Coordinates of C-alpha atoms in Angstrom, one line a residue:
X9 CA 93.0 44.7 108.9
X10 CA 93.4 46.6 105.5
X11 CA 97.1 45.9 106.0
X12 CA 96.7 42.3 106.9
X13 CA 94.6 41.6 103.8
X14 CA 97.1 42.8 101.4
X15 CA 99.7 41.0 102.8
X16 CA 97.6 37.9 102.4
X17 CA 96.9 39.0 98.5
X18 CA 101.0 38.7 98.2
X19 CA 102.4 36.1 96.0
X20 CA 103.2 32.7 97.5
X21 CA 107.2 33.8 96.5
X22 CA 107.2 36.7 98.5
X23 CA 106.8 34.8 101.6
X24 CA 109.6 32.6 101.2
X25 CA 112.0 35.7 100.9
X26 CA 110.4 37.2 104.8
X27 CA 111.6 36.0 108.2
X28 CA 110.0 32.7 109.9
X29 CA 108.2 35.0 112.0
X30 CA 106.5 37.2 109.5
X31 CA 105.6 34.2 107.4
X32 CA 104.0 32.9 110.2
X33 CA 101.8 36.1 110.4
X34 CA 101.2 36.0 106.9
X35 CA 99.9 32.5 107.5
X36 CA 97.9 33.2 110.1
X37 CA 96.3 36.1 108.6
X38 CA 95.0 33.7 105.9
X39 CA 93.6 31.6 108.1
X40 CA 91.3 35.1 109.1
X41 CA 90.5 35.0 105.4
X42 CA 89.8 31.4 105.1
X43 CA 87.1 31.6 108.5
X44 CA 85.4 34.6 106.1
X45 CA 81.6 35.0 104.9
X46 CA 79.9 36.0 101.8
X47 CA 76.9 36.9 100.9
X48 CA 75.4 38.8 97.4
X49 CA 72.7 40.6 96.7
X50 CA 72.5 39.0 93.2
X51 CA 73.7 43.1 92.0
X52 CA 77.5 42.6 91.9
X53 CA 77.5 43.6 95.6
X54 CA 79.3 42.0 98.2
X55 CA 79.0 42.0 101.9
X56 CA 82.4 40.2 104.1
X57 CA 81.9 39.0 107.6
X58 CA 85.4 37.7 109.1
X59 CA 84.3 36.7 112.5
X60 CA 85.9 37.4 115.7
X61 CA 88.4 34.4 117.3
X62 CA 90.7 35.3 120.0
X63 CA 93.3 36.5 117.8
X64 CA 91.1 38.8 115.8
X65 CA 88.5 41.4 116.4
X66 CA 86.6 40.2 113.5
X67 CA 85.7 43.0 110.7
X68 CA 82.9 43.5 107.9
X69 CA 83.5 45.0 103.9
X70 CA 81.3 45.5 101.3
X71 CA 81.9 46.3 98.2
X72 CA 81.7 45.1 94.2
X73 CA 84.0 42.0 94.5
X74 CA 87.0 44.2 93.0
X75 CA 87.4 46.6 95.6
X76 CA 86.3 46.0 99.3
X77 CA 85.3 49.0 101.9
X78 CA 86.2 48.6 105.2
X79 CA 82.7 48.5 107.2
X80 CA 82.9 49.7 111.3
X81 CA 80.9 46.9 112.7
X82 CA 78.9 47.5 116.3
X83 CA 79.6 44.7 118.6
X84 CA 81.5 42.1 117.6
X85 CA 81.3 40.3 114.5
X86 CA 80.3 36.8 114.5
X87 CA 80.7 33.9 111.2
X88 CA 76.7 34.6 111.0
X89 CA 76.2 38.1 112.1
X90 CA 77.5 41.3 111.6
X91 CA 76.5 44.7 112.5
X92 CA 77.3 48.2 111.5
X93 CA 76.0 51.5 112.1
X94 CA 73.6 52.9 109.3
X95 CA 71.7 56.5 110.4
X96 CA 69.9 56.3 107.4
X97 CA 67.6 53.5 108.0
X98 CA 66.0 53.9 111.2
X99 CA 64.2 50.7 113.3
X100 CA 61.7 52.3 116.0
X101 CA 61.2 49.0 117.2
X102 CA 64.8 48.4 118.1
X103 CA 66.3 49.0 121.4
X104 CA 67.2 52.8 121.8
X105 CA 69.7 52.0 124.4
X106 CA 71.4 48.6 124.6
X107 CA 74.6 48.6 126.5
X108 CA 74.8 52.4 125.5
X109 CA 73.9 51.9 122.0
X110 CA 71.1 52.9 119.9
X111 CA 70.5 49.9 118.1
X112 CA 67.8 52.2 116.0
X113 CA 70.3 53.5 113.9
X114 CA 72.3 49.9 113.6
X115 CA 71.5 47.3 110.6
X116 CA 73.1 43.9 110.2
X117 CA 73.9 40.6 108.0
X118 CA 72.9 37.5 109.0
X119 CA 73.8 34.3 107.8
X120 CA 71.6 31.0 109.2
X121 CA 73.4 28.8 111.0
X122 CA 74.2 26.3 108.3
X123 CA 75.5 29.0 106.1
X124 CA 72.8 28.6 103.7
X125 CA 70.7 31.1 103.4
X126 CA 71.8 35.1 104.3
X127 CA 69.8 38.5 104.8
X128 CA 70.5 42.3 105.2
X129 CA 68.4 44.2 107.3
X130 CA 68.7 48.3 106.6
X131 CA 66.6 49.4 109.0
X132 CA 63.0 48.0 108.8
X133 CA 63.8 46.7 105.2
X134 CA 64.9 43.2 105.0
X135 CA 66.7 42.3 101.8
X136 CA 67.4 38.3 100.7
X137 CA 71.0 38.0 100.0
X138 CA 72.6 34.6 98.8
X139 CA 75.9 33.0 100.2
X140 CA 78.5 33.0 97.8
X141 CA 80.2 28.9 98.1
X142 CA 83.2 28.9 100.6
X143 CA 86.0 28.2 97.5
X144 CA 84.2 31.2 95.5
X145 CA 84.2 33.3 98.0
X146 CA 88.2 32.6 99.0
X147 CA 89.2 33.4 95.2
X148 CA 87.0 36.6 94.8
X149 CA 88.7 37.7 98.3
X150 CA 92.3 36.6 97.2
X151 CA 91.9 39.0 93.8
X152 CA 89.8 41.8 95.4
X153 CA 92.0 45.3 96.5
X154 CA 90.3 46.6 100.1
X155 CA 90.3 50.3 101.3
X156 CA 89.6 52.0 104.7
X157 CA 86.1 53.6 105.3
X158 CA 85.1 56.8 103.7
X159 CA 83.8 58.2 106.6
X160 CA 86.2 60.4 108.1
X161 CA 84.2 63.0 109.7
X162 CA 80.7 62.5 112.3
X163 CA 78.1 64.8 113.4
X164 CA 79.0 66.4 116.7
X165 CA 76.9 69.3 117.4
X166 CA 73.3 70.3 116.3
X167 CA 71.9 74.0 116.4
X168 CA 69.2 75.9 115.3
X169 CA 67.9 79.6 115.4
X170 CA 64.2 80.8 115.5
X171 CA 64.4 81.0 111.6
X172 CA 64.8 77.3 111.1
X173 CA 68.4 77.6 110.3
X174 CA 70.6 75.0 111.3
X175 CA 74.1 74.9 112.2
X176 CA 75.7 71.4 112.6
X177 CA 79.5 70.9 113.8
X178 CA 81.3 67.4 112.4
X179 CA 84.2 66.0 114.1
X180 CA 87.2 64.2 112.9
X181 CA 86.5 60.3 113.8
X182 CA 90.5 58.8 115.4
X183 CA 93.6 60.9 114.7
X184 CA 91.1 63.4 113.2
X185 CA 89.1 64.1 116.4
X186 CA 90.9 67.9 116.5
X187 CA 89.4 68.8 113.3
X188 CA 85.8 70.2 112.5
X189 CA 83.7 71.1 110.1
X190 CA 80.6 73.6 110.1
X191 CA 77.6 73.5 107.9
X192 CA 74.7 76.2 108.2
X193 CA 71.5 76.7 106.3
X194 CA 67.6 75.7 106.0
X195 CA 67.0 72.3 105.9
X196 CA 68.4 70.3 102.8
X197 CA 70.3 73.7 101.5
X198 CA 73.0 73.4 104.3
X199 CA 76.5 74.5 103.3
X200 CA 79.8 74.8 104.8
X201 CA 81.4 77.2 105.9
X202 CA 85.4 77.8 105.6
X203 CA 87.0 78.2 108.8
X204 CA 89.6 80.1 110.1
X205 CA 90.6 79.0 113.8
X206 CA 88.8 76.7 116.4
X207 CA 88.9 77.2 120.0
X208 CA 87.9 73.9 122.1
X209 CA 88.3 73.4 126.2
X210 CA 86.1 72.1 129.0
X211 CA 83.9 74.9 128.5
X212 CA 82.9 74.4 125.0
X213 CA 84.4 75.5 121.5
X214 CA 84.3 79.1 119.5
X215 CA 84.7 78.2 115.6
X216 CA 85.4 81.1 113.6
X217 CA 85.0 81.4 109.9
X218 CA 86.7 83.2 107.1
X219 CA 86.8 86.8 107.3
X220 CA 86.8 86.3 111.1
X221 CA 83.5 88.1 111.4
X222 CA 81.1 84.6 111.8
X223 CA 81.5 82.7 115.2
X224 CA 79.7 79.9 116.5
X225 CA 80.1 79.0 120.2
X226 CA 79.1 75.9 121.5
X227 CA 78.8 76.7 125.1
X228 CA 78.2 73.6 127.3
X229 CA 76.6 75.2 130.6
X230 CA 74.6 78.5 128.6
X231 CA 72.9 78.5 125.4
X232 CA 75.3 78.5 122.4
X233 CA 74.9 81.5 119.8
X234 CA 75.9 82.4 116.2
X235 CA 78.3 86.3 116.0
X236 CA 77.1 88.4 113.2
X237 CA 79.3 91.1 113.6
X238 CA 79.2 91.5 117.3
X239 CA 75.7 90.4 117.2
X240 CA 74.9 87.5 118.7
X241 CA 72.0 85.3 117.3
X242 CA 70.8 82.6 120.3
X243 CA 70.7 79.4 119.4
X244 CA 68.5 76.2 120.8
X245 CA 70.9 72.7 121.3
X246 CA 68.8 69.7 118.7
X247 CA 70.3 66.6 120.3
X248 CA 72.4 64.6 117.9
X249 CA 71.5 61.2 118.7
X250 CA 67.8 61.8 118.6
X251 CA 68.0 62.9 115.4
X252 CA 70.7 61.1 113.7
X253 CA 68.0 60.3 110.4
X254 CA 66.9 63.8 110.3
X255 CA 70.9 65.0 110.4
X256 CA 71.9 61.9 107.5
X257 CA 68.8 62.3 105.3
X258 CA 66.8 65.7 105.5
X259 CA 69.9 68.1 106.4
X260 CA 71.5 68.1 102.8
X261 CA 75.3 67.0 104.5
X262 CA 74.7 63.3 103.5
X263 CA 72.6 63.8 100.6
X264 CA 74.0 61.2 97.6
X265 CA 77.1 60.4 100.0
X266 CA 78.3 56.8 100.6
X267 CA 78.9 55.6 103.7
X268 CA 80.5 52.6 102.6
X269 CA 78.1 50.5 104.3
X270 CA 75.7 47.5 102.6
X271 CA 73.0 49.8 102.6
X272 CA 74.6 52.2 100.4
X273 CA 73.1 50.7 97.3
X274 CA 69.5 50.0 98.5

């Protein structure tokens, strides 16, 4: 979608000098960007919803009106609705398990049906947002530069010892998925740890750490454990999506990150 955006930002002269049929891609992509949403928080903010059709998947950005952030939506993304995962405002009264998803952990944008009024939910907070008129909205999208989401890495595993130290392993999100990342520490001091070699198959994964003398083994069937030195320190599984808040908000990771979402600036 990044790609089709910037094709749509080209100049009206490049599109005379491409074949019929990219033109007529080109065309069609700015129809996507015609059928697109905005809504401001009144902050120089910026929330995108560019709702699904049967040639699109529909897709969400935010950003400052100069440069837009890709946004992964959950579901799919409608001209008055869009929503996107956000572990750092947590709903208790949503549905833990709709369809397989946790809608505690998801926030959305909605738009009323006549497009006049808008809203952005982070969790339990509801923010007003205002629609930004249809020909405003085009020329602020035609100008604006977009980018890919930030997030390139997701909590995968959660561990703790009898001290209160945790050990969480992050994952590579898409191409990525074969590379990890492991943080250890107290909670809120957390702090990763430089890796040497990683050792993944259907019985679980051995990460070892620079100076080869640190190991953690995630262990699927026995209880996972931390090597000091030959010494192995047992280690209790913390479930990951119970605890997706406590992981993006008390565990130090997240702390002062962006996620790229709306909700980053609340």
């Amino acid at each position: 979608m990044v790609i089709a955006l910037g094709l749509v930002l080209a100049p009206q002269a490049a599109l005379a000098l491409d074949p019929p049929w990219k033109q007529e891609q080109k065309l069609r992509d700015r129809m996507v960007l015609e059928s697109a949403k905005v809504c401001a928080d009144g902050k120089g903010h910026y929330t995108v919803l560019i709702p699904q059709t049967p040639e699109h998947e529909g897709d969400l950005f935010y950003g400052d009106g100069k440069t837009f952030t890709q946004v992964v939506p959950v579901g799919y993304t409608s001209a008055t609705d869009g929503a996107f995962f956000e572990p750092r405002f947590f709903n208790p009264k949503a549905n833990d398990n709709f369809r397989g998803t946790d809608y505690r952990v998801v926030s959305d944008v909605k738009l009323s049906e006549d497009f006049k009024t808008c809203a952005l939910r982070c969790g339990e907070k509801n923010l007003p947002q205002q629609p930004v008129p249809a020909e405003e909205a085009k020329e602020l999208l035609r100008k604006a530069t977009y980018q890919p989401s930030p997030v390139k890495f997701q909590p995968y595993a959660l561990l703790r010892d009898d001290k209160g130290v945790y050990y969480l392993v992050e994952r590579g999100i898409g191409a990525d998925n074969k590379s990890f990342r492991i943080f250890t520490g107290q909670r809120g001091q957390v702090k990763q740890q430089k890796m040497l070699n990683v050792v993944t198959d259907s019985q679980g994964e051995i990460f070892s750490t620079q100076g080869g003398d640190l190991r953690l083994v995630v262990d699927r069937e026995e209880p996972s454990f931390w090597v000091v030195k030959s010494k192995r320190q047992k280690l209790r599984a913390v479930p990951v999506g119970e605890n997706l808040p406590f992981i993006y908000n008390e565990l130090g990771v997240y702390t002062g990150a962006r996620l790229g979402t709306p909700c980053d600036d609340v």
